[in-house]
Short mmCIF file of C-alpha atoms in Angstrom, two decimals:
data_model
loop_
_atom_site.label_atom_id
_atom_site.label_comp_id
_atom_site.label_asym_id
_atom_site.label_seq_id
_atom_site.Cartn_x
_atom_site.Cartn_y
_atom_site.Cartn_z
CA UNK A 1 8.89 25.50 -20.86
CA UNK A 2 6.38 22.72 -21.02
CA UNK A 3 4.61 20.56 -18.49
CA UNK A 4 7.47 17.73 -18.77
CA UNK A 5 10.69 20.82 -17.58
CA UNK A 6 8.77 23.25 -16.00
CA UNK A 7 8.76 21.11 -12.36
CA UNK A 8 12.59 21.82 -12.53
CA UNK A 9 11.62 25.42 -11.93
CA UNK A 10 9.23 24.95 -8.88
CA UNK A 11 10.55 26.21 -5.15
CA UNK A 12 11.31 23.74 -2.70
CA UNK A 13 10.64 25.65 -0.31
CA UNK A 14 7.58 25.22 2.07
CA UNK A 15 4.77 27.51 1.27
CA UNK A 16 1.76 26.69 3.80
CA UNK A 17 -0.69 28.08 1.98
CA UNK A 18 -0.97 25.39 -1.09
CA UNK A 19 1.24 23.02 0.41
CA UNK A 20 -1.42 21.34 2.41
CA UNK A 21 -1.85 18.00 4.06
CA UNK A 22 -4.75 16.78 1.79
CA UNK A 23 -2.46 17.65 -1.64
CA UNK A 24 0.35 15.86 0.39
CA UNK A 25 -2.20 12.54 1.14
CA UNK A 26 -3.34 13.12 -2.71
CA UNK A 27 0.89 13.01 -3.53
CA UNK A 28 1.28 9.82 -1.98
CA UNK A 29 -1.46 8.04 -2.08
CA UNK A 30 -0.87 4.69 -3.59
CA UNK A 31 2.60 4.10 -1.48
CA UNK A 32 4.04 3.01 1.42
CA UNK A 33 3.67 6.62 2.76
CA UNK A 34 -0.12 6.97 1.97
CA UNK A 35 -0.87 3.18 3.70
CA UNK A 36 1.25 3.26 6.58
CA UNK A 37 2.12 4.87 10.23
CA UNK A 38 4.41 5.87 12.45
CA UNK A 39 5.20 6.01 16.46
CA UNK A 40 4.61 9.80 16.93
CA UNK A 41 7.85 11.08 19.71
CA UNK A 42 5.66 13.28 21.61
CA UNK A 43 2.77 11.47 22.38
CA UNK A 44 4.10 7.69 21.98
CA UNK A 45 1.08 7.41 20.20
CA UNK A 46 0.68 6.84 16.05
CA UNK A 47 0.59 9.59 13.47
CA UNK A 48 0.60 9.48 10.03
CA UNK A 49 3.39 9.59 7.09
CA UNK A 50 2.05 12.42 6.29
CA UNK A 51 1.45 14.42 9.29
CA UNK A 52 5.47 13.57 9.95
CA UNK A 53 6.03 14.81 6.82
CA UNK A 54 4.16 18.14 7.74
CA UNK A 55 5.83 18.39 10.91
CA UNK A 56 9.53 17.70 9.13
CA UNK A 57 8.01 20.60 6.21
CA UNK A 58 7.38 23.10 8.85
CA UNK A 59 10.72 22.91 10.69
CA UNK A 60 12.99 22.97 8.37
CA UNK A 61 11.41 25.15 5.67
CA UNK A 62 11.01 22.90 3.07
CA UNK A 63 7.85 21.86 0.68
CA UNK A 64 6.36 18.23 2.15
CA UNK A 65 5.93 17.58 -1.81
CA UNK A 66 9.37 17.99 -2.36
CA UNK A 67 10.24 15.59 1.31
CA UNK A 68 7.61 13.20 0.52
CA UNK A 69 9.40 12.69 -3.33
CA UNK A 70 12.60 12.57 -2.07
CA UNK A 71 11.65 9.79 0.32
CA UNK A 72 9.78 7.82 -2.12
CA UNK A 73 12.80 8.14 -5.05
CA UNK A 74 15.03 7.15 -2.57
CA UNK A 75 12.83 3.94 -0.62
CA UNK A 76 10.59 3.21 -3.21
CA UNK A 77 6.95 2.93 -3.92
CA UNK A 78 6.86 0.14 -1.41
CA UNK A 79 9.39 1.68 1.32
CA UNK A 80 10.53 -1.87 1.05
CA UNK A 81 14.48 -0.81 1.75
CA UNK A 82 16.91 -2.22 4.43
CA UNK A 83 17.42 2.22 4.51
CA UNK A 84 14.13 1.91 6.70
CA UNK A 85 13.48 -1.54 7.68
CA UNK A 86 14.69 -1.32 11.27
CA UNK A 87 15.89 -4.51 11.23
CA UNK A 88 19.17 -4.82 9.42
CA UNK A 89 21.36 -6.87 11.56
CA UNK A 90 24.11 -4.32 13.38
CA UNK A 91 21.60 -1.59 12.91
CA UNK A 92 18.47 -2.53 14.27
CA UNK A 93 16.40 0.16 14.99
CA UNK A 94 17.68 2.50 12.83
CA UNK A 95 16.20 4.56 9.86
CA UNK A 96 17.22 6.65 6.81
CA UNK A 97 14.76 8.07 5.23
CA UNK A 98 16.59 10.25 2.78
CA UNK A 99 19.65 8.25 2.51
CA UNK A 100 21.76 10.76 3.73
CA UNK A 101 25.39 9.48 3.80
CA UNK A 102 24.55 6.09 1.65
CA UNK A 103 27.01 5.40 -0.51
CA UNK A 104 29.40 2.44 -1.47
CA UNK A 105 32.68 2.60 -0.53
CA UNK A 106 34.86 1.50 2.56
CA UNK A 107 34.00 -1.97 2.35
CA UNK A 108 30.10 -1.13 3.11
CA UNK A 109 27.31 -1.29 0.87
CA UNK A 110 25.33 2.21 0.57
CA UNK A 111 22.88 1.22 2.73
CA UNK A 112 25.15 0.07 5.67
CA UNK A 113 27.20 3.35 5.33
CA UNK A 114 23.93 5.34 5.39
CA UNK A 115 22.83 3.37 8.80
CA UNK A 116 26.37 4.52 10.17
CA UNK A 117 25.46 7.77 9.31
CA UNK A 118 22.09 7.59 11.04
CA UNK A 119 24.03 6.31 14.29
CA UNK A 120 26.12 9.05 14.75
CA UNK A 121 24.80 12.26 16.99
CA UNK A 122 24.10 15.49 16.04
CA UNK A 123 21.54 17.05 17.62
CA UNK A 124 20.61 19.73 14.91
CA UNK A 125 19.50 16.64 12.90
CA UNK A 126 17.99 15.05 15.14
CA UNK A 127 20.29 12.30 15.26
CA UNK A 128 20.99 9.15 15.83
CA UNK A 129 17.79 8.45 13.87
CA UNK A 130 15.97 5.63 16.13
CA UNK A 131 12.64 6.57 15.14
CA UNK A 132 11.31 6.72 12.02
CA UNK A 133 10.02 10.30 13.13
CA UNK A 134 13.72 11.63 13.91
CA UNK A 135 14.82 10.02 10.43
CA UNK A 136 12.30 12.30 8.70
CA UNK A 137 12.02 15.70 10.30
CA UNK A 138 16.10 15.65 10.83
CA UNK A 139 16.36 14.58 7.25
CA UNK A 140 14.56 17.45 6.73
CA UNK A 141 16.12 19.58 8.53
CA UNK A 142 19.63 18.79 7.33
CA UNK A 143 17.71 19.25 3.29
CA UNK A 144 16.76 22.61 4.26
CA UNK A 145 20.48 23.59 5.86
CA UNK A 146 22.41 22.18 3.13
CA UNK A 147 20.11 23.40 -0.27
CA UNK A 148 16.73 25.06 -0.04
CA UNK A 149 16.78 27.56 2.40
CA UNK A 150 20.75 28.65 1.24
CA UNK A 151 19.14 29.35 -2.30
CA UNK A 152 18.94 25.81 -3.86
CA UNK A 153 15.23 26.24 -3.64
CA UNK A 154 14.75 24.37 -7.41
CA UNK A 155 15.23 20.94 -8.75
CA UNK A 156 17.76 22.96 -11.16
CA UNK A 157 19.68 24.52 -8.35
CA UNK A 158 20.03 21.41 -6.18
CA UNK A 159 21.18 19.82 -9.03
CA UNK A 160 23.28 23.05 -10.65
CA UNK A 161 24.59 24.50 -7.90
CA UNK A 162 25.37 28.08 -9.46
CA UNK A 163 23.86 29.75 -6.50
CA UNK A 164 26.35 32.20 -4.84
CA UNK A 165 29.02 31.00 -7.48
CA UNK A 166 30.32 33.68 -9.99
#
C-alpha cells in the first residue's frame, strides 16, 4: 500500500469528526463547486456547494469528500454539463448531479436519459430533482441506500462488489 492505492481503502462513509466543511471548501476549491451557489429549499435564500454537500453528507451517511468527487468526476471541473445546466430543452429545470440513470441507449443520449431519470418521483430521493439542492442531497441519499451504508463503504467495494457475496 502506497499513497497512489491506499485511497481505494478509505470509508465512504460520513465521519463528522474529520469530515468537516473547511477540508470539504479546501477539496473543491478551484471548481465549479468551490466558486458557485445554490437556491437553499428551506429558506429560498442561497447556500453554498458546500454547505449542500454537508447537508446531502449528513442525511444519507455518506463522506461529503466522497459526494463532492463523485460530482466533480461526473460534471467536471467546470460543472459545465447539460447533467446540470437547467436548461436543456425538454428538461428545463432539471438537475443530475450524480448522473444517476445516464446512460446511452433507447434512442437518448446519457444525459437525456439521466434528465428522465431526474423527472420521475420518488420521494425517498427526493425526486423529481428541480433544484439543484434535491439533485444533491437525493443523489446522496440514493449513494448511501444502494453502496455505502449496505457495506460498499470503499472505492474497492463499490467497484468489487464482494460484500455479502460468498
Amino acid at each position: 500500500l502506497d499513497e497512489k492505492y491506499i485511497f481505494q481503502f478509505e470509508l465512504l462513509s460520513y465521519q463528522s469528526s474529520y469530515q468537516t466543511i473547511e477540508g470539504l471548501k479546501n477539496m473543491i476549491a478551484g471548481t465549479f463547486l468551490g466558486n458557485g451557489s445554490i437556491k437553499n429549499d428551506s429558506t429560498g435564500g442561497t447556500m453554498t456547494y458546500a454547505q449542500a454537500i454537508m447537508d446531502a453528507a449528513a442525511v444519507s451517511g455518506v463522506s461529503p469528500f466522497c459526494l463532492a468527487s463523485s460530482i466533480i468526476q461526473e460534471q467536471g471541473k467546470n460543472g459545465s454539463s447539460n447533467s446540470i445546466s437547467g436548461t436543456l430543452s425538454g428538461y428545463q429545470g432539471y438537475y443530475n448531479y450524480y448522473n444517476w440513470g445516464a446512460y446511452a441507449g433507447g434512442g437518448n443520449s446519457a444525459v437525456v436519459n439521466g434528465l428522465i431519470y431526474a423527472k420521475q418521483t420518488d420521494s425517498f430521493s427526493l425526486r423529481p430533482w428541480n433544484t439543484r439542492y434535491k439533485s444533491i442531497v437525493g443523489g446522496a441519499k440514493l449513494l448511501g441506500k444502494n453502496y455505502i451504508n449496505i457495506g460498499q463503504d470503499t472505492i474497492y467495494y463499490k467497484k468489487f462488489d464482494f460484500v455479502g457475496t460468498p
